[in-house]
Amino acid sequence: QKLLILARADAGQLLLHFEPVDISAMVDTIIEDTDAIASQLRIEKQVQPGIIVQADKDLLQQVFQNLASNAMKYNIDGGLIVICG
């Protein structure tokens, strides 16, 4: 599914649905999920509340999930993940 999305994006065939997205809330959800999966890691958040952007919510969430997944996968026990912006 992820490869199909990337292929469509590269070919200019991906339909985007722009809407207001609360990035701060999305980051909070990603942090909760990451903490539940990788409790051996420390997570720091440096994101202001109420940051709203116009974006495709599903694609943006996928980006954040991919970043969090990589941060967990390529980390060490007791390692640190910092989310800032």
mmCIF file of N, CA and C in Angstrom:
data_model
loop_
_atom_site.group_PDB
_atom_site.id
_atom_site.type_symbol
_atom_site.label_atom_id
_atom_site.label_comp_id
_atom_site.label_asym_id
_atom_site.label_seq_id
_atom_site.Cartn_x
_atom_site.Cartn_y
_atom_site.Cartn_z
ATOM 1 N N GLN A 1 0.832 -1.198 0.000
ATOM 2 C CA GLN A 1 0.000 0.000 0.000
ATOM 3 C C GLN A 1 0.871 1.255 0.000
ATOM 4 N N LYS A 2 1.915 1.274 0.851
ATOM 5 C CA LYS A 2 2.788 2.441 0.916
ATOM 6 C C LYS A 2 3.516 2.667 -0.406
ATOM 7 N N LEU A 3 3.972 1.587 -1.017
ATOM 8 C CA LEU A 3 4.657 1.716 -2.300
ATOM 9 C C LEU A 3 3.718 2.205 -3.391
ATOM 10 N N LEU A 4 2.479 1.760 -3.342
ATOM 11 C CA LEU A 4 1.487 2.207 -4.314
ATOM 12 C C LEU A 4 1.240 3.709 -4.171
ATOM 13 N N ILE A 5 1.139 4.178 -2.953
ATOM 14 C CA ILE A 5 0.942 5.614 -2.709
ATOM 15 C C ILE A 5 2.123 6.406 -3.256
ATOM 16 N N LEU A 6 3.343 5.922 -2.975
ATOM 17 C CA LEU A 6 4.537 6.615 -3.471
ATOM 18 C C LEU A 6 4.588 6.623 -4.994
ATOM 19 N N ALA A 7 4.241 5.503 -5.605
ATOM 20 C CA ALA A 7 4.241 5.419 -7.067
ATOM 21 C C ALA A 7 3.231 6.393 -7.661
ATOM 22 N N ARG A 8 2.070 6.475 -7.067
ATOM 23 C CA ARG A 8 1.046 7.405 -7.561
ATOM 24 C C ARG A 8 1.498 8.854 -7.386
ATOM 25 N N ALA A 9 2.127 9.135 -6.253
ATOM 26 C CA ALA A 9 2.616 10.492 -6.007
ATOM 27 C C ALA A 9 3.678 10.862 -7.030
ATOM 28 N N ASP A 10 4.600 9.946 -7.307
ATOM 29 C CA ASP A 10 5.655 10.197 -8.284
ATOM 30 C C ASP A 10 5.085 10.404 -9.683
ATOM 31 N N ALA A 11 4.012 9.724 -10.005
ATOM 32 C CA ALA A 11 3.408 9.827 -11.336
ATOM 33 C C ALA A 11 2.421 10.991 -11.434
ATOM 34 N N GLY A 12 2.241 11.725 -10.334
ATOM 35 C CA GLY A 12 1.300 12.836 -10.337
ATOM 36 C C GLY A 12 -0.146 12.391 -10.378
ATOM 37 N N GLN A 13 -0.422 11.166 -9.949
ATOM 38 C CA GLN A 13 -1.777 10.607 -10.003
ATOM 39 C C GLN A 13 -2.426 10.510 -8.627
ATOM 40 N N LEU A 14 -1.798 11.087 -7.635
ATOM 41 C CA LEU A 14 -2.326 10.990 -6.278
ATOM 42 C C LEU A 14 -3.259 12.159 -6.018
ATOM 43 N N LEU A 15 -4.493 11.851 -5.699
ATOM 44 C CA LEU A 15 -5.462 12.886 -5.367
ATOM 45 C C LEU A 15 -5.308 13.252 -3.906
ATOM 46 N N LEU A 16 -5.048 14.515 -3.651
ATOM 47 C CA LEU A 16 -4.874 14.977 -2.273
ATOM 48 C C LEU A 16 -6.148 15.661 -1.802
ATOM 49 N N HIS A 17 -6.474 15.436 -0.542
ATOM 50 C CA HIS A 17 -7.637 16.078 0.062
ATOM 51 C C HIS A 17 -7.130 17.000 1.164
ATOM 52 N N PHE A 18 -7.016 18.288 0.844
ATOM 53 C CA PHE A 18 -6.502 19.254 1.812
ATOM 54 C C PHE A 18 -7.603 19.683 2.768
ATOM 55 N N GLU A 19 -7.237 19.727 4.035
ATOM 56 C CA GLU A 19 -8.149 20.153 5.084
ATOM 57 C C GLU A 19 -7.312 20.664 6.251
ATOM 58 N N PRO A 20 -7.904 21.418 7.176
ATOM 59 C CA PRO A 20 -7.154 21.847 8.353
ATOM 60 C C PRO A 20 -6.796 20.627 9.209
ATOM 61 N N VAL A 21 -5.520 20.525 9.563
ATOM 62 C CA VAL A 21 -5.042 19.397 10.370
ATOM 63 C C VAL A 21 -4.304 19.953 11.579
ATOM 64 N N ASP A 22 -4.683 19.480 12.756
ATOM 65 C CA ASP A 22 -4.019 19.876 13.997
ATOM 66 C C ASP A 22 -2.785 19.002 14.182
ATOM 67 N N ILE A 23 -1.639 19.527 13.788
ATOM 68 C CA ILE A 23 -0.392 18.758 13.875
ATOM 69 C C ILE A 23 -0.043 18.454 15.330
ATOM 70 N N SER A 24 -0.316 19.387 16.214
ATOM 71 C CA SER A 24 0.004 19.184 17.631
ATOM 72 C C SER A 24 -0.721 17.963 18.179
ATOM 73 N N ALA A 25 -1.994 17.838 17.865
ATOM 74 C CA ALA A 25 -2.774 16.684 18.316
ATOM 75 C C ALA A 25 -2.281 15.405 17.652
ATOM 76 N N MET A 26 -1.921 15.494 16.371
ATOM 77 C CA MET A 26 -1.414 14.323 15.658
ATOM 78 C C MET A 26 -0.107 13.840 16.296
ATOM 79 N N VAL A 27 0.759 14.774 16.655
ATOM 80 C CA VAL A 27 2.021 14.421 17.313
ATOM 81 C C VAL A 27 1.747 13.748 18.653
ATOM 82 N N ASP A 28 0.780 14.260 19.410
ATOM 83 C CA ASP A 28 0.429 13.642 20.698
ATOM 84 C C ASP A 28 0.011 12.185 20.511
ATOM 85 N N THR A 29 -0.784 11.923 19.490
ATOM 86 C CA THR A 29 -1.229 10.557 19.213
ATOM 87 C C THR A 29 -0.050 9.662 18.835
ATOM 88 N N ILE A 30 0.841 10.173 17.995
ATOM 89 C CA ILE A 30 2.021 9.404 17.592
ATOM 90 C C ILE A 30 2.889 9.102 18.805
ATOM 91 N N ILE A 31 3.031 10.061 19.705
ATOM 92 C CA ILE A 31 3.825 9.846 20.914
ATOM 93 C C ILE A 31 3.196 8.766 21.787
ATOM 94 N N GLU A 32 1.894 8.814 21.962
ATOM 95 C CA GLU A 32 1.203 7.787 22.752
ATOM 96 C C GLU A 32 1.418 6.402 22.152
ATOM 97 N N ASP A 33 1.258 6.296 20.847
ATOM 98 C CA ASP A 33 1.442 5.008 20.174
ATOM 99 C C ASP A 33 2.885 4.523 20.293
ATOM 100 N N THR A 34 3.821 5.419 20.079
ATOM 101 C CA THR A 34 5.239 5.068 20.156
ATOM 102 C C THR A 34 5.614 4.623 21.561
ATOM 103 N N ASP A 35 5.120 5.328 22.559
ATOM 104 C CA ASP A 35 5.413 4.974 23.951
ATOM 105 C C ASP A 35 4.842 3.606 24.302
ATOM 106 N N ALA A 36 3.677 3.282 23.765
ATOM 107 C CA ALA A 36 3.065 1.975 24.035
ATOM 108 C C ALA A 36 3.855 0.839 23.387
ATOM 109 N N ILE A 37 4.421 1.105 22.222
ATOM 110 C CA ILE A 37 5.162 0.076 21.482
ATOM 111 C C ILE A 37 6.594 -0.053 21.974
ATOM 112 N N ALA A 38 7.212 1.080 22.284
ATOM 113 C CA ALA A 38 8.643 1.089 22.632
ATOM 114 C C ALA A 38 8.857 1.816 23.954
ATOM 115 N N SER A 39 8.355 1.238 25.024
ATOM 116 C CA SER A 39 8.450 1.882 26.335
ATOM 117 C C SER A 39 9.887 1.993 26.835
ATOM 118 N N GLN A 40 10.815 1.274 26.211
ATOM 119 C CA GLN A 40 12.222 1.337 26.606
ATOM 120 C C GLN A 40 12.901 2.605 26.094
ATOM 121 N N LEU A 41 12.211 3.359 25.245
ATOM 122 C CA LEU A 41 12.767 4.593 24.689
ATOM 123 C C LEU A 41 12.205 5.805 25.420
ATOM 124 N N ARG A 42 12.996 6.843 25.496
ATOM 125 C CA ARG A 42 12.535 8.118 26.051
ATOM 126 C C ARG A 42 12.055 8.984 24.888
ATOM 127 N N ILE A 43 10.968 9.698 25.111
ATOM 128 C CA ILE A 43 10.403 10.544 24.066
ATOM 129 C C ILE A 43 10.242 11.955 24.624
ATOM 130 N N GLU A 44 10.785 12.921 23.895
ATOM 131 C CA GLU A 44 10.626 14.327 24.261
ATOM 132 C C GLU A 44 9.848 15.028 23.157
ATOM 133 N N LYS A 45 8.929 15.870 23.584
ATOM 134 C CA LYS A 45 8.112 16.632 22.627
ATOM 135 C C LYS A 45 8.398 18.112 22.804
ATOM 136 N N GLN A 46 8.719 18.777 21.727
ATOM 137 C CA GLN A 46 8.952 20.218 21.727
ATOM 138 C C GLN A 46 8.105 20.837 20.629
ATOM 139 N N VAL A 47 6.792 20.642 20.747
ATOM 140 C CA VAL A 47 5.846 21.137 19.741
ATOM 141 C C VAL A 47 4.801 21.980 20.464
ATOM 142 N N GLN A 48 4.584 23.180 19.955
ATOM 143 C CA GLN A 48 3.583 24.066 20.537
ATOM 144 C C GLN A 48 2.180 23.511 20.302
ATOM 145 N N PRO A 49 1.259 23.745 21.227
ATOM 146 C CA PRO A 49 -0.125 23.298 21.010
ATOM 147 C C PRO A 49 -0.822 24.157 19.955
ATOM 148 N N GLY A 50 -1.781 23.543 19.289
ATOM 149 C CA GLY A 50 -2.644 24.278 18.370
ATOM 150 C C GLY A 50 -2.045 24.639 17.025
ATOM 151 N N ILE A 51 -1.063 23.893 16.560
ATOM 152 C CA ILE A 51 -0.493 24.162 15.234
ATOM 153 C C ILE A 51 -1.406 23.519 14.184
ATOM 154 N N ILE A 52 -1.988 24.350 13.341
ATOM 155 C CA ILE A 52 -2.923 23.893 12.312
ATOM 156 C C ILE A 52 -2.310 24.163 10.936
ATOM 157 N N VAL A 53 -2.346 23.161 10.067
ATOM 158 C CA VAL A 53 -1.857 23.312 8.694
ATOM 159 C C VAL A 53 -2.912 22.787 7.730
ATOM 160 N N GLN A 54 -2.820 23.206 6.488
ATOM 161 C CA GLN A 54 -3.659 22.658 5.424
ATOM 162 C C GLN A 54 -2.888 21.493 4.808
ATOM 163 N N ALA A 55 -3.426 20.283 4.926
ATOM 164 C CA ALA A 55 -2.709 19.108 4.430
ATOM 165 C C ALA A 55 -3.684 17.968 4.196
ATOM 166 N N ASP A 56 -3.192 16.944 3.518
ATOM 167 C CA ASP A 56 -3.939 15.695 3.398
ATOM 168 C C ASP A 56 -3.685 14.929 4.699
ATOM 169 N N LYS A 57 -4.685 14.842 5.533
ATOM 170 C CA LYS A 57 -4.530 14.285 6.879
ATOM 171 C C LYS A 57 -3.989 12.858 6.857
ATOM 172 N N ASP A 58 -4.515 12.021 6.004
ATOM 173 C CA ASP A 58 -4.089 10.623 5.956
ATOM 174 C C ASP A 58 -2.623 10.485 5.549
ATOM 175 N N LEU A 59 -2.217 11.249 4.534
ATOM 176 C CA LEU A 59 -0.828 11.172 4.090
ATOM 177 C C LEU A 59 0.125 11.744 5.141
ATOM 178 N N LEU A 60 -0.281 12.834 5.775
ATOM 179 C CA LEU A 60 0.560 13.428 6.814
ATOM 180 C C LEU A 60 0.702 12.475 7.996
ATOM 181 N N GLN A 61 -0.373 11.815 8.366
ATOM 182 C CA GLN A 61 -0.316 10.842 9.450
ATOM 183 C C GLN A 61 0.612 9.688 9.071
ATOM 184 N N GLN A 62 0.568 9.263 7.830
ATOM 185 C CA GLN A 62 1.450 8.190 7.364
ATOM 186 C C GLN A 62 2.914 8.609 7.461
ATOM 187 N N VAL A 63 3.201 9.849 7.115
ATOM 188 C CA VAL A 63 4.566 10.365 7.216
ATOM 189 C C VAL A 63 5.035 10.311 8.665
ATOM 190 N N PHE A 64 4.202 10.810 9.585
ATOM 191 C CA PHE A 64 4.579 10.802 11.000
ATOM 192 C C PHE A 64 4.752 9.380 11.529
ATOM 193 N N GLN A 65 3.873 8.482 11.122
ATOM 194 C CA GLN A 65 3.996 7.091 11.560
ATOM 195 C C GLN A 65 5.272 6.455 11.029
ATOM 196 N N ASN A 66 5.630 6.753 9.789
ATOM 197 C CA ASN A 66 6.869 6.219 9.219
ATOM 198 C C ASN A 66 8.086 6.748 9.974
ATOM 199 N N LEU A 67 8.086 8.045 10.278
ATOM 200 C CA LEU A 67 9.196 8.628 11.025
ATOM 201 C C LEU A 67 9.315 8.001 12.414
ATOM 202 N N ALA A 68 8.184 7.841 13.087
ATOM 203 C CA ALA A 68 8.200 7.235 14.430
ATOM 204 C C ALA A 68 8.658 5.783 14.351
ATOM 205 N N SER A 69 8.196 5.069 13.352
ATOM 206 C CA SER A 69 8.598 3.672 13.180
ATOM 207 C C SER A 69 10.103 3.555 12.978
ATOM 208 N N ASN A 70 10.658 4.420 12.136
ATOM 209 C CA ASN A 70 12.100 4.408 11.914
ATOM 210 C C ASN A 70 12.869 4.804 13.170
ATOM 211 N N ALA A 71 12.333 5.772 13.902
ATOM 212 C CA ALA A 71 12.997 6.197 15.141
ATOM 213 C C ALA A 71 13.044 5.059 16.158
ATOM 214 N N MET A 72 12.014 4.241 16.195
ATOM 215 C CA MET A 72 12.007 3.091 17.097
ATOM 216 C C MET A 72 12.923 1.984 16.584
ATOM 217 N N LYS A 73 12.813 1.710 15.306
ATOM 218 C CA LYS A 73 13.540 0.597 14.704
ATOM 219 C C LYS A 73 15.050 0.782 14.750
ATOM 220 N N TYR A 74 15.510 1.996 14.522
ATOM 221 C CA TYR A 74 16.948 2.255 14.430
ATOM 222 C C TYR A 74 17.500 2.942 15.680
ATOM 223 N N ASN A 75 16.882 2.684 16.817
ATOM 224 C CA ASN A 75 17.305 3.253 18.080
ATOM 225 C C ASN A 75 17.944 2.186 18.936
ATOM 226 N N ILE A 76 18.371 2.550 20.122
ATOM 227 C CA ILE A 76 18.947 1.603 21.076
ATOM 228 C C ILE A 76 18.114 1.606 22.346
ATOM 229 N N ASP A 77 18.207 0.554 23.151
ATOM 230 C CA ASP A 77 17.503 0.519 24.426
ATOM 231 C C ASP A 77 17.898 1.728 25.257
ATOM 232 N N GLY A 78 16.907 2.412 25.790
ATOM 233 C CA GLY A 78 17.156 3.604 26.578
ATOM 234 C C GLY A 78 17.427 4.834 25.721
ATOM 235 N N GLY A 79 17.299 4.694 24.403
ATOM 236 C CA GLY A 79 17.567 5.792 23.482
ATOM 237 C C GLY A 79 16.503 6.877 23.575
ATOM 238 N N LEU A 80 16.721 7.929 22.849
ATOM 239 C CA LEU A 80 15.876 9.115 22.905
ATOM 240 C C LEU A 80 15.293 9.420 21.534
ATOM 241 N N ILE A 81 14.016 9.759 21.525
ATOM 242 C CA ILE A 81 13.341 10.290 20.339
ATOM 243 C C ILE A 81 12.878 11.696 20.685
ATOM 244 N N VAL A 82 13.270 12.676 19.881
ATOM 245 C CA VAL A 82 12.868 14.056 20.096
ATOM 246 C C VAL A 82 12.004 14.485 18.922
ATOM 247 N N ILE A 83 10.814 14.980 19.244
ATOM 248 C CA ILE A 83 9.908 15.486 18.220
ATOM 249 C C ILE A 83 9.775 16.990 18.462
ATOM 250 N N CYS A 84 10.212 17.764 17.488
ATOM 251 C CA CYS A 84 10.176 19.217 17.675
ATOM 252 C C CYS A 84 9.720 19.894 16.389
ATOM 253 N N GLY A 85 9.305 21.106 16.546
ATOM 254 C CA GLY A 85 8.892 21.849 15.373
ATOM 255 C C GLY A 85 8.246 23.147 15.746
#
